[in-house]
Every structure is written in structure tokens, then in C-alpha cells.
Coordinates of N, CA and C and ligand atoms in Angstrom, one line a residue:
X12 N 77.2 108.4 -23.1 CA 75.8 107.8 -23.0 C 75.6 107.3 -21.5
X13 N 74.3 107.6 -21.0 CA 74.1 107.0 -19.7 C 73.2 105.8 -20.0
X14 N 73.6 104.6 -19.5 CA 72.7 103.7 -19.4 C 71.6 103.5 -18.4
X15 N 70.3 103.4 -18.7 CA 69.2 103.6 -17.7 C 69.3 102.4 -16.6
X16 N 68.9 102.6 -15.6 CA 69.0 101.6 -14.5 C 67.7 101.6 -14.0
X17 N 67.0 100.3 -13.8 CA 65.6 100.1 -13.3 C 65.7 99.2 -12.1
X18 N 65.6 99.9 -11.0 CA 66.1 99.2 -9.5 C 64.7 98.8 -8.8
X19 N 64.4 97.8 -8.3 CA 63.3 97.4 -7.7 C 63.7 97.4 -6.2
X20 N 63.1 97.9 -5.2 CA 63.2 97.9 -3.8 C 62.0 97.4 -3.1
X21 N 62.5 96.0 -2.9 CA 61.4 95.3 -2.3 C 60.9 95.5 -0.8
X22 N 61.6 96.2 -0.3 CA 61.3 96.7 1.1 C 61.3 95.3 2.0
X23 N 60.4 95.4 3.1 CA 60.3 94.2 3.7 C 59.1 93.4 3.5
X24 N 59.0 92.9 2.0 CA 58.2 91.9 1.6 C 59.0 90.9 1.0
X25 N 58.2 89.8 0.9 CA 58.7 88.6 0.4 C 59.7 87.6 1.1
X26 N 59.1 86.4 1.5 CA 60.2 85.7 2.2 C 60.9 85.0 1.2
X27 N 61.6 83.8 1.6 CA 62.5 83.0 0.7 C 61.3 82.7 -0.4
X28 N 60.6 81.8 -0.1 CA 59.7 81.1 -1.2 C 59.2 82.3 -2.2
X29 N 58.5 83.2 -1.7 CA 57.9 84.3 -2.4 C 59.1 85.0 -3.2
X30 N 60.2 85.3 -2.7 CA 61.3 85.8 -3.5 C 61.8 85.0 -4.8
X31 N 61.5 83.6 -4.4 CA 62.2 82.7 -5.5 C 61.1 82.7 -6.7
X32 N 59.8 82.9 -6.2 CA 58.8 82.7 -7.2 C 59.0 84.2 -8.0
X33 N 59.0 85.1 -7.4 CA 59.1 86.4 -8.4 C 60.5 86.6 -9.1
X34 N 61.6 86.0 -8.8 CA 62.6 86.1 -9.4 C 62.5 85.1 -10.7
X35 N 61.8 83.6 -10.4 CA 61.6 83.0 -11.7 C 60.8 83.8 -12.5
X36 N 59.6 84.4 -12.1 CA 58.8 85.2 -13.1 C 59.5 86.4 -13.8
X37 N 60.4 86.9 -13.1 CA 61.3 88.1 -13.6 C 62.2 87.6 -14.8
X38 N 62.8 86.3 -14.5 CA 63.8 85.7 -15.4 C 63.0 85.3 -16.5
X39 N 61.9 84.6 -16.3 CA 61.0 84.2 -17.5 C 60.9 85.3 -18.5
X40 N 60.4 86.5 -17.7 CA 59.9 87.5 -18.5 C 60.8 88.1 -19.5
X41 N 62.1 88.0 -18.7 CA 63.2 88.8 -19.4 C 63.8 87.9 -20.8
X42 N 63.4 86.5 -20.7 CA 64.1 85.8 -21.8 C 63.8 86.6 -23.1
X43 N 62.6 86.8 -23.5 CA 62.4 87.4 -24.7 C 62.5 89.1 -25.1
X44 N 63.1 89.5 -23.8 CA 63.1 90.9 -24.1 C 64.8 91.2 -24.0
X45 N 64.9 92.0 -24.9 CA 66.3 92.7 -24.8 C 66.3 93.9 -23.9
X46 N 66.6 94.0 -22.9 CA 66.5 95.3 -21.9 C 67.6 96.0 -22.4
X47 N 67.3 97.4 -22.4 CA 68.4 98.3 -23.1 C 68.7 99.2 -21.8
X48 N 68.6 98.4 -20.6 CA 68.9 99.0 -19.4 C 69.5 98.1 -18.4
X49 N 69.9 98.6 -17.2 CA 70.6 97.8 -16.2 C 69.3 97.4 -15.3
X50 N 69.1 96.2 -15.1 CA 67.9 95.8 -14.1 C 68.6 95.3 -12.5
X51 N 68.0 95.9 -11.8 CA 68.6 95.7 -10.4 C 67.5 95.4 -9.7
X52 N 67.7 94.0 -8.8 CA 66.6 93.6 -7.7 C 67.3 94.1 -6.3
X53 N 66.3 94.4 -5.3 CA 66.9 94.8 -4.0 C 66.0 94.0 -3.1
X54 N 66.2 92.5 -2.8 CA 65.6 91.9 -1.8 C 65.7 92.1 -0.6
X55 N 65.1 91.6 0.3 CA 65.6 91.7 1.8 C 66.7 90.7 2.0
X56 N 67.3 91.1 3.0 CA 68.7 90.6 3.5 C 68.5 88.9 3.2
X57 N 67.4 88.2 3.9 CA 67.1 86.6 4.0 C 67.1 86.1 2.3
X58 N 66.8 86.9 1.6 CA 66.7 86.1 0.3 C 68.0 86.4 -0.6
X59 N 68.9 87.2 -0.3 CA 70.0 87.6 -1.1 C 70.8 86.3 -1.5
X60 N 71.2 85.6 -0.9 CA 72.1 84.3 -1.4 C 71.4 83.8 -2.3
X61 N 70.2 83.3 -2.2 CA 69.3 82.6 -2.8 C 68.9 83.5 -4.3
X62 N 68.7 84.6 -4.2 CA 68.4 85.3 -5.4 C 69.9 85.6 -6.2
X63 N 70.9 85.7 -5.8 CA 72.1 85.7 -6.3 C 72.4 84.2 -7.2
X64 N 72.1 83.2 -6.6 CA 72.2 82.0 -7.3 C 71.4 81.8 -8.5
X65 N 70.1 82.5 -8.3 CA 69.2 82.4 -9.4 C 69.4 83.2 -10.2
X66 N 70.1 84.3 -10.3 CA 70.1 85.3 -11.4 C 71.5 85.4 -12.0
X67 N 72.2 84.4 -11.4 CA 73.6 84.2 -12.1 C 73.7 83.9 -13.7
X68 N 74.2 84.6 -14.4 CA 74.2 84.2 -15.8 C 73.2 85.1 -16.3
X69 N 72.1 85.9 -15.9 CA 71.1 86.7 -16.2 C 71.5 88.0 -16.5
X70 N 70.7 88.9 -16.9 CA 70.9 90.3 -17.1 C 70.7 91.1 -15.6
X71 N 69.7 90.2 -14.8 CA 69.5 90.9 -13.6 C 70.8 91.0 -12.5
X72 N 70.9 92.1 -11.9 CA 71.9 92.4 -10.8 C 71.3 92.8 -9.4
X73 N 72.1 92.4 -8.3 CA 71.4 92.3 -7.1 C 72.0 93.3 -6.2
X74 N 71.0 93.8 -5.4 CA 71.4 95.2 -4.5 C 70.5 95.0 -3.3
X75 N 71.4 95.4 -2.2 CA 70.6 95.1 -1.0 C 70.1 96.6 -0.4
X76 N 69.3 96.6 0.6 CA 68.2 97.7 1.1 C 69.1 98.6 2.1
X77 N 70.0 97.9 2.4 CA 70.8 98.7 3.9 C 71.8 97.9 4.4
X78 N 72.9 98.5 5.1 CA 73.9 97.9 5.8 C 74.4 98.8 7.0
X79 N 75.2 98.3 7.7 CA 75.5 99.0 9.1 C 77.1 99.7 8.3
X80 N 77.3 100.9 9.0 CA 78.3 101.8 8.7 C 79.5 101.3 8.8
X81 N 79.9 100.5 10.2 CA 81.2 100.1 10.5 C 81.4 98.6 9.8
X82 N 82.5 98.4 9.9 CA 83.2 97.3 9.0 C 82.8 95.9 9.7
X83 N 83.2 96.0 10.8 CA 82.9 94.7 11.7 C 82.6 95.0 13.2
X84 N 82.2 94.4 14.1 CA 82.2 94.3 15.3 C 80.7 94.1 16.1
X85 N 80.8 94.5 17.4 CA 79.3 94.1 18.1 C 78.5 94.8 17.8
X86 N 77.6 94.6 16.7 CA 76.5 95.3 16.7 C 75.3 94.5 16.1
X87 N 74.9 93.8 17.3 CA 73.8 92.7 17.3 C 72.7 93.1 16.3
X88 N 72.6 92.2 15.2 CA 71.5 92.4 14.3 C 71.8 93.0 13.1
X89 N 73.0 93.5 13.0 CA 73.4 94.3 11.9 C 73.9 93.5 10.7
X90 N 74.4 94.1 9.7 CA 74.9 93.4 8.4 C 75.9 94.2 8.0
X91 N 77.2 93.7 7.4 CA 78.3 94.7 7.0 C 78.2 94.8 5.6
X92 N 78.9 95.5 5.2 CA 79.1 95.8 3.2 C 79.7 94.6 2.9
X93 N 80.8 93.9 3.7 CA 81.5 92.9 3.4 C 80.6 91.7 3.3
X94 N 79.7 91.7 4.2 CA 78.5 90.5 4.1 C 77.8 90.6 2.9
X95 N 77.2 91.7 2.5 CA 76.8 92.1 1.4 C 77.4 91.5 0.1
X96 N 78.8 91.9 0.0 CA 79.3 91.8 -1.0 C 79.5 90.2 -1.3
X97 N 79.7 89.4 -0.1 CA 79.8 87.8 -0.1 C 78.9 87.4 -0.7
X98 N 77.3 87.8 -0.7 CA 76.3 87.1 -1.1 C 76.0 87.5 -2.5
X99 N 76.8 88.3 -3.3 CA 76.9 88.6 -4.7 C 76.2 90.2 -4.8
X100 N 76.0 90.8 -3.9 CA 75.3 92.3 -3.9 C 76.5 93.0 -4.9
X101 N 76.1 93.9 -5.9 CA 76.7 94.8 -6.7 C 76.2 96.2 -6.1
X102 N 75.1 96.5 -5.5 CA 74.5 97.5 -5.3 C 73.9 97.6 -3.8
X103 N 73.8 98.8 -3.3 CA 73.1 99.0 -2.3 C 72.3 100.3 -2.0
X104 N 71.2 100.4 -1.6 CA 70.3 101.5 -1.4 C 70.7 102.2 -0.1
X105 N 71.3 103.5 0.0 CA 71.7 104.3 1.2 C 70.7 105.7 1.1
X106 N 70.4 105.8 2.4 CA 69.6 107.0 2.8 C 68.3 106.9 2.2
X107 N 67.5 106.0 2.3 CA 66.2 105.8 1.6 C 65.2 106.7 2.6
X108 N 64.3 107.3 2.2 CA 63.4 108.1 3.1 C 62.9 107.3 4.3
X109 N 62.6 106.1 4.1 CA 62.3 105.2 5.0 C 63.4 105.2 6.3
X110 N 64.5 105.1 5.9 CA 65.6 104.9 6.8 C 65.9 106.4 7.4
X111 N 65.6 107.3 6.8 CA 65.9 108.5 7.4 C 64.8 108.9 8.4
X112 N 63.6 108.5 8.0 CA 62.5 109.0 9.0 C 62.1 108.0 10.0
X113 N 62.1 106.8 9.8 CA 61.7 105.7 10.7 C 63.0 105.2 11.6
X114 N 64.1 105.2 10.9 CA 65.3 104.9 11.6 C 66.1 106.0 11.8
X115 N 65.6 107.1 11.8 CA 66.6 108.5 12.4 C 67.9 108.5 11.7
X116 N 67.9 108.1 10.3 CA 69.2 108.1 9.8 C 69.6 109.6 9.2
X117 N 71.0 109.9 9.6 CA 71.0 111.7 9.6 C 71.8 111.6 8.1
X118 N 72.2 113.0 7.8 CA 73.1 112.8 6.4 C 74.5 112.6 6.9
X119 N 74.9 112.7 8.0 CA 76.1 112.5 8.5 C 76.4 111.0 8.4
X120 N 75.4 110.1 8.9 CA 75.4 108.6 8.9 C 75.5 108.2 7.5
X121 N 74.4 108.9 6.7 CA 74.5 108.4 5.2 C 75.8 108.6 4.6
X122 N 76.7 109.7 4.9 CA 78.0 110.0 4.4 C 78.8 109.0 4.7
X123 N 78.8 108.4 6.0 CA 79.7 107.3 6.4 C 79.1 106.2 5.8
X124 N 78.0 105.8 5.5 CA 77.7 104.7 4.5 C 78.1 104.5 3.2
X125 N 78.0 105.6 2.7 CA 78.6 105.7 1.2 C 80.1 105.8 1.2
X126 N 80.6 106.1 2.0 CA 82.1 105.8 2.2 C 82.4 104.4 2.3
X127 N 81.6 103.7 3.2 CA 81.9 102.2 3.6 C 81.6 101.4 2.4
X128 N 80.4 101.8 1.7 CA 79.9 101.1 0.6 C 81.1 101.2 -0.4
X129 N 81.9 102.3 -0.9 CA 82.7 102.3 -1.8 C 84.1 101.7 -1.4
X130 N 84.3 102.0 -0.3 CA 85.5 101.2 0.1 C 85.4 99.4 0.1
X131 N 84.1 99.0 0.2 CA 84.2 97.9 -0.3 C 83.4 97.3 -1.6
X132 N 83.5 98.3 -2.5 CA 83.4 98.0 -4.0 C 81.7 97.8 -4.1
X133 N 80.9 98.4 -3.2 CA 79.4 98.2 -3.5 C 78.9 99.6 -4.3
X134 N 78.1 99.5 -5.1 CA 77.8 100.6 -5.6 C 76.4 101.3 -4.9
X135 N 76.8 102.4 -4.6 CA 75.5 103.2 -3.7 C 74.4 103.7 -4.7
X136 N 73.1 103.4 -4.2 CA 72.2 104.1 -4.9 C 71.7 105.2 -3.7
X137 N 71.9 106.2 -3.7 CA 72.0 107.1 -2.9 C 70.8 108.1 -2.9
X138 N 69.8 107.9 -2.1 CA 68.5 108.5 -2.0 C 68.5 109.9 -1.5
X139 N 67.7 110.7 -2.1 CA 67.5 112.2 -1.7 C 66.0 112.7 -1.9
X140 N 65.5 113.3 -1.2 CA 64.1 113.9 -1.5 C 63.4 114.6 -0.5
X141 N 62.6 115.6 -0.9 CA 62.0 116.6 0.0 C 60.7 115.9 0.6
X142 N 60.2 116.5 1.9 CA 58.7 116.2 2.3 C 57.8 117.2 1.6
X143 N 56.5 116.7 1.7 CA 55.6 117.4 1.2 C 55.5 118.9 1.8
X144 N 55.8 118.9 3.1 CA 55.8 120.4 3.7 C 57.0 121.0 3.1
X145 N 58.1 120.5 3.0 CA 59.1 121.4 2.1 C 58.7 121.9 0.8
X146 N 58.1 121.1 0.1 CA 57.8 121.3 -1.3 C 56.8 122.4 -1.2
X147 N 55.8 122.3 -0.3 CA 55.0 123.6 -0.2 C 55.3 124.9 0.1
X148 N 56.6 124.9 1.0 CA 57.3 125.9 1.6 C 58.2 126.4 0.5
X149 N 58.4 125.7 -0.5 CA 59.3 126.2 -1.7 C 60.8 126.0 -1.3
X150 N 61.0 125.2 -0.6 CA 62.5 124.9 -0.1 C 63.1 123.5 -0.7
X151 N 62.4 123.0 -1.7 CA 62.9 121.7 -2.3 C 64.3 121.6 -2.7
X152 N 64.9 123.0 -3.2 CA 66.2 122.9 -3.9 C 67.0 122.8 -2.7
X153 N 66.6 123.7 -1.7 CA 67.6 124.0 -0.5 C 67.7 122.3 0.3
X154 N 66.6 121.5 0.6 CA 66.6 120.6 1.1 C 67.6 119.4 0.3
X155 N 67.1 119.5 -1.2 CA 68.1 118.6 -2.0 C 69.5 118.9 -1.8
X156 N 69.9 119.9 -1.7 CA 71.2 120.7 -2.0 C 72.0 119.9 -0.5
X157 N 71.3 120.2 0.7 CA 71.8 119.9 1.8 C 72.0 118.3 1.8
X158 N 71.0 117.8 1.3 CA 71.2 116.5 1.4 C 72.1 115.6 0.6
X159 N 72.5 116.3 -0.6 CA 73.2 115.9 -1.6 C 74.8 116.1 -1.1
X160 N 74.9 117.6 -0.8 CA 76.4 118.0 -0.3 C 76.9 117.2 0.9
X161 N 75.7 117.2 1.8 CA 76.3 116.3 3.2 C 76.6 114.9 2.8
X162 N 75.7 114.3 2.1 CA 75.9 112.6 1.9 C 77.2 112.7 1.1
X163 N 77.8 113.6 0.3 CA 78.8 113.4 -0.5 C 80.2 114.3 -0.2
X164 N 80.0 114.6 1.2 CA 81.0 115.5 2.0 C 82.4 114.7 2.1
X165 N 83.5 115.5 1.8 CA 84.8 114.9 1.7 C 85.1 114.1 0.8
X166 N 84.2 113.7 -0.2 CA 84.6 112.8 -1.3 C 85.3 113.5 -2.5
X167 N 86.2 112.8 -3.1 CA 86.8 113.6 -4.2 C 86.0 112.7 -5.5
X168 N 86.0 113.5 -6.6 CA 85.4 112.8 -7.7 C 85.7 111.6 -8.1
X169 N 86.9 111.1 -8.2 CA 87.4 110.0 -8.5 C 86.8 108.9 -7.7
X170 N 86.5 109.1 -6.6 CA 85.9 108.2 -5.5 C 84.6 107.7 -5.9
X171 N 83.7 108.5 -6.6 CA 82.5 108.5 -6.9 C 81.9 107.9 -8.1
X172 N 83.0 107.5 -8.8 CA 82.5 107.1 -10.0 C 81.2 106.0 -10.3
X173 N 81.1 105.2 -9.3 CA 80.0 104.3 -9.5 C 78.9 104.6 -8.7
X174 N 78.9 105.9 -8.1 CA 77.6 106.5 -7.5 C 76.5 106.6 -8.6
X175 N 75.3 106.2 -7.8 CA 73.9 106.6 -8.6 C 73.1 107.3 -7.5
X176 N 72.4 108.4 -8.0 CA 71.6 109.3 -7.0 C 70.2 108.8 -7.6
X177 N 69.4 108.7 -6.4 CA 67.7 108.4 -6.8 C 67.2 109.5 -6.1
X178 N 66.5 110.6 -6.9 CA 65.6 111.6 -6.5 C 64.2 111.0 -6.0
X179 N 64.0 110.9 -5.0 CA 62.5 110.4 -4.3 C 61.8 111.3 -3.3
X180 N 61.0 112.4 -4.1 CA 60.0 113.2 -3.3 C 59.4 112.3 -2.5
X181 N 59.5 112.6 -1.0 CA 59.1 111.7 0.2 C 57.4 111.6 -0.1
X182 N 56.7 112.8 -0.6 CA 55.3 112.6 -0.6 C 54.8 111.6 -1.9
X183 N 55.7 111.3 -2.9 CA 55.2 110.5 -3.7 C 55.5 109.0 -3.4
X184 N 56.3 108.7 -2.3 CA 56.7 107.3 -2.0 C 55.6 106.5 -1.4
X185 N 55.1 105.4 -2.2 CA 54.0 104.5 -1.7 C 52.7 105.4 -1.5
X186 N 52.5 106.5 -2.1 CA 51.3 107.3 -1.9 C 50.4 107.2 -3.1
X187 N 50.9 106.9 -4.2 CA 50.2 106.7 -5.5 C 50.3 108.2 -6.2
X188 N 50.9 109.3 -5.6 CA 51.3 110.4 -6.3 C 52.6 110.5 -6.9
X189 N 52.5 110.6 -8.0 CA 53.9 110.6 -8.5 C 54.2 112.2 -8.8
X190 N 55.5 112.5 -8.7 CA 55.9 114.1 -9.3 C 55.8 113.6 -10.9
X191 N 55.1 114.7 -11.4 CA 54.9 114.7 -12.8 C 56.1 114.8 -13.5
X192 N 56.1 114.4 -14.9 CA 57.5 114.6 -15.4 C 58.4 115.7 -15.3
X193 N 57.7 116.8 -15.6 CA 58.4 118.1 -15.5 C 58.8 118.4 -14.1
X194 N 58.1 118.3 -13.1 CA 58.5 118.6 -11.9 C 59.8 117.6 -11.3
X195 N 59.6 116.4 -11.8 CA 60.8 115.6 -11.5 C 62.1 116.0 -12.4
X196 N 61.7 116.4 -13.6 CA 63.0 116.7 -14.7 C 63.5 117.9 -13.8
X197 N 62.8 119.1 -13.3 CA 63.3 120.1 -12.8 C 64.4 119.8 -11.7
X198 N 64.0 118.9 -10.8 CA 64.8 118.5 -9.7 C 66.3 117.7 -10.1
X199 N 65.9 116.8 -11.0 CA 66.9 115.9 -11.8 C 67.9 117.1 -12.5
X200 N 67.6 118.3 -13.0 CA 68.6 119.0 -13.5 C 69.2 119.7 -12.7
X201 N 68.4 120.1 -11.5 CA 69.1 120.9 -10.3 C 70.1 120.1 -9.9
X202 N 69.8 118.7 -9.6 CA 70.9 117.9 -8.9 C 72.3 117.8 -10.0
X203 N 72.1 117.6 -11.3 CA 73.2 117.5 -12.2 C 74.1 118.9 -12.1
X204 N 73.0 120.0 -12.0 CA 73.9 121.1 -11.9 C 74.6 121.3 -10.8
X205 N 74.2 121.0 -9.7 CA 74.9 121.0 -8.4 C 75.9 120.2 -8.4
X206 N 76.1 118.9 -9.0 CA 77.1 118.2 -9.0 C 77.9 118.6 -9.8
X207 N 77.7 119.3 -10.9 CA 78.5 120.1 -11.8 C 79.5 120.9 -11.2
X208 N 79.0 121.9 -10.6 CA 79.4 122.8 -9.7 C 80.3 122.5 -8.6
X209 N 79.9 121.4 -7.9 CA 80.8 120.9 -6.8 C 81.7 120.0 -6.8
X210 N 81.6 119.3 -8.1 CA 82.6 118.0 -8.3 C 83.2 118.3 -9.8
X211 N 82.7 117.9 -11.1 CA 83.1 118.4 -12.3 C 82.1 118.2 -13.3
X212 N 82.0 119.0 -14.4 CA 81.2 118.8 -15.6 C 81.3 117.2 -16.0
X213 N 82.4 116.7 -16.1 CA 82.6 115.4 -16.8 C 81.7 114.4 -15.8
X214 N 81.9 114.5 -14.3 CA 81.3 113.6 -13.8 C 79.8 113.8 -13.6
X215 N 79.3 115.2 -13.4 CA 78.0 115.5 -13.8 C 77.2 114.7 -15.0
X216 N 77.9 114.8 -16.1 CA 77.3 114.4 -17.4 C 77.2 112.7 -17.5
X217 N 78.2 112.1 -16.4 CA 78.0 110.7 -16.6 C 77.2 110.1 -15.3
X218 N 77.0 110.8 -14.5 CA 76.2 110.4 -13.2 C 74.7 110.2 -13.5
X219 N 74.3 109.0 -13.0 CA 73.0 108.4 -13.5 C 72.0 108.8 -12.1
X220 N 71.0 109.6 -12.6 CA 70.0 109.9 -11.6 C 68.5 109.5 -11.6
X221 N 68.2 108.4 -10.6 CA 67.1 107.9 -11.1 C 65.9 108.7 -10.3
X222 N 64.7 108.4 -10.9 CA 63.5 108.9 -10.1 C 62.8 107.8 -9.3
X223 N 62.3 108.1 -8.1 CA 61.5 107.2 -7.8 C 60.4 107.8 -6.7
X224 N 59.4 107.3 -6.9 CA 57.9 107.8 -6.1 C 56.8 107.2 -7.0
X225 N 56.1 106.2 -6.5 CA 55.2 105.6 -7.3 C 55.3 105.5 -8.8
X226 N 56.3 105.3 -9.2 CA 56.6 104.6 -10.5 C 55.8 103.4 -10.9
X227 N 55.0 103.5 -11.9 CA 54.2 102.3 -12.4 C 54.2 102.3 -14.0
X228 N 53.8 101.2 -14.4 CA 53.9 100.9 -15.9 C 53.5 101.9 -16.7
X229 N 52.2 102.7 -16.1 CA 51.5 103.9 -16.9 C 52.1 105.1 -16.8
X230 N 53.3 105.3 -16.0 CA 53.7 106.6 -16.0 C 55.1 106.5 -16.2
X231 N 55.7 105.4 -16.4 CA 57.5 105.4 -16.3 C 57.8 105.7 -17.8
X232 N 57.0 105.7 -19.0 CA 57.6 106.0 -20.1 C 57.9 107.4 -20.1
X233 N 56.8 108.3 -19.4 CA 57.1 109.6 -19.8 C 58.3 110.3 -18.6
X234 N 58.3 109.6 -17.7 CA 59.2 110.1 -16.8 C 60.6 109.6 -17.3
X235 N 60.7 108.5 -17.7 CA 62.0 107.9 -18.4 C 62.5 108.7 -19.6
X236 N 61.3 109.4 -20.2 CA 61.9 110.2 -21.4 C 62.4 111.5 -21.1
X237 N 62.5 111.8 -19.9 CA 63.0 113.2 -19.6 C 64.7 113.1 -19.5
X238 N 65.2 114.4 -20.1 CA 66.7 114.3 -20.4 C 67.4 113.9 -19.3
X239 N 67.0 114.4 -18.0 CA 68.0 114.1 -16.8 C 67.5 113.0 -16.0
X240 N 66.6 112.4 -16.6 CA 66.1 111.0 -15.6 C 66.7 109.7 -16.2
X241 N 67.6 109.1 -15.5 CA 68.1 107.9 -16.1 C 67.8 106.8 -15.6
X242 N 66.7 106.6 -15.2 CA 66.1 105.2 -14.6 C 65.1 105.4 -13.6
X243 N 64.6 104.3 -13.0 CA 63.7 104.4 -11.9 C 63.9 103.6 -10.5
X244 N 63.9 104.0 -9.4 CA 63.8 103.1 -8.1 C 62.4 102.9 -7.9
X245 N 62.1 101.6 -8.1 CA 60.6 101.3 -8.0 C 60.3 100.5 -6.6
X246 N 59.2 100.9 -6.0 CA 58.8 100.1 -4.6 C 57.7 99.2 -4.9
X247 N 56.5 99.6 -4.4 CA 55.4 98.8 -4.8 C 55.4 98.3 -6.0
X248 N 55.5 98.7 -7.1 CA 55.4 98.1 -8.6 C 56.3 97.1 -8.7
X249 N 57.5 97.0 -8.2 CA 58.2 96.0 -8.4 C 58.0 94.5 -7.9
X250 N 57.1 94.4 -7.1 CA 56.6 93.3 -6.3 C 55.8 92.3 -7.2
X251 N 55.4 93.0 -8.3 CA 54.4 92.2 -9.3 C 55.1 92.0 -10.5
X252 N 55.7 90.8 -10.9 CA 56.6 90.5 -12.1 C 56.3 91.5 -13.4
X253 N 54.7 91.3 -13.6 CA 54.5 92.0 -15.0 C 54.5 93.4 -14.7
X254 N 54.2 94.0 -13.5 CA 54.6 95.3 -13.5 C 56.0 95.7 -13.8
X255 N 56.9 95.2 -13.2 CA 58.4 95.6 -13.1 C 58.6 95.2 -14.5
X256 N 58.3 94.1 -15.2 CA 58.6 94.1 -16.7 C 58.3 95.0 -17.7
X257 N 57.2 95.5 -17.3 CA 56.7 96.8 -18.3 C 57.5 97.9 -17.9
X258 N 57.7 98.2 -16.8 CA 58.6 99.5 -16.4 C 59.8 99.2 -17.3
X259 N 60.5 97.9 -17.1 CA 61.9 97.5 -17.8 C 61.5 98.1 -19.4
X260 N 60.5 97.5 -19.9 CA 60.3 97.7 -21.4 C 60.1 99.1 -21.7
X261 N 59.6 99.6 -20.8 CA 59.3 101.0 -21.0 C 60.8 102.1 -21.0
X262 N 61.7 101.6 -20.6 CA 63.1 102.0 -20.5 C 63.8 101.5 -21.9
Ligands
PEP318 C1 60.7 103.4 -2.9 O1 60.6 103.0 -1.8 O2 61.8 103.6 -3.2 C2 59.6 103.8 -3.8 C3 59.7 104.8 -4.8 O3 58.4 103.0 -3.5 P1 57.0 103.2 -4.2 O4 57.4 103.2 -5.7 O5 56.1 102.4 -3.8 O6 56.4 104.6 -4.2

């Protein structure tokens, strides 16, 4: 049985005070809720330590949004996997489309980051997704196949047990346009089959594949009801405690 994951990607939102306020609201909201899923929040770096202290003993887990692929060194302004771990992070988002497009992250770099995360006991939330023009050209599966296989190149299956994949069609991120449940399910099914062919059936069965792209309380139930959708990576809607809590409830 795959336990669902609802992860919130806060992006570059919420200073320390706003972060504390949002976390308090989430903690309060979760007191009376038996969440049947894993709940992960990914605040900005500056709020990680405080978030970690606040969620201690609760059901909320901590993730980061990015880190540098090298272990240590002269990389001014960067943050390492070990540093994230020391704040209490358990998860890290890798390969988000904003990192791919705005910060020019390549499949090769993403592959290095996944390796570094795993070597530091951080669980990767590895994002893949096609652009609108790629969907319109009917090359969604080719794009996803390239991103998945390049991102996971040279890994043996034993290494990947803590991996989570997030399918996030780029045209649905922050746009209010959601892939409908059937469109999303088709790609999730494709990813699972791809993993089965290239790794193993057992791993494919246990791998959690999240959907991301304008997930909101009013569409999350239908998306999460799909056979191969094991949770959601939520951007905009995770910044409001009530919306995020309602998405958690729908899981
Ligand atoms: C995201 O950034 O991962 C995301 C899915 O954003 P939104 O929910 O706002 O589309």
C-alpha cells in the first residue's frame, strides 16, 4: 500500500514571522484531523530551523526546495545537503520546473543532486513535466521519459527506495489550469510502467508519484482518487492554511 503524500512548496514566500504564523495554523488545524497521509512542508531556507522546532512531535514533516549538488566548498550563497539535514529536513524538492527554466538546471545536474540527496539521507521529491508546446506536439511521453531516465541514470534500484516522483505539467503550474484527472492519470501510469521496465516491478509498485499543478481543495479529491496518483505537490494553495488543510483532508 502506498501512503499518500501531500507536500507544500512554499517557493519564495513567507518570511520567518509569516512562516511561524502559517505553521501554527496548520498545527492547529491538524489537531482534530487524522491525516491518512504524510504531510510535508517546504518553506524557504530561512524558515527551516524554526519550522523544524515548531513541528517537532507533530505529523508534519520538513522538506527544502533546493540545495547545491556539491558536498562542501567555495560556492557563495549556496546551501548543502548536510546543512539541510542539520535543520531537520527529511525531504528535498529536486528538478522543479522553475529551477529547470529560470536557473537552467539540466537533467545531468538534477541527476547529481538526486545522488547527493540520497547519499545524505534526504528523500528526493524529483519533479518532471512537459511544457505546453510539448504537450501540443504530442511529445509528452518522450519528454517525461527523457527527464525520468536521465535524472535516474546510473542508479541501482536499491538506492532509490526513498525516491518520490512528482509529475508537474509546466503549463499547469501557477496558471490555474489543472491537468484533468484522466490526463494526469495517463502520465502517472506511463511513469510507473517506465520505472517497471527500467528498474523493477516491485519498485514501480511501491514508488509514490505525486501530481502537481494548480491543485486546489476543489480538484484534489478527483485527482487523488486516480489509481496511480499517490499525492500532491501543492504550490499556491499551500500558502493558505485552510486550503492546504482541505487538500490534506481530501487525501
Ligand atoms: C509547484 O510549484 O510545484 C506547483 C504545483 O504550484 P501550483 O500549485 O501553484 O501550480
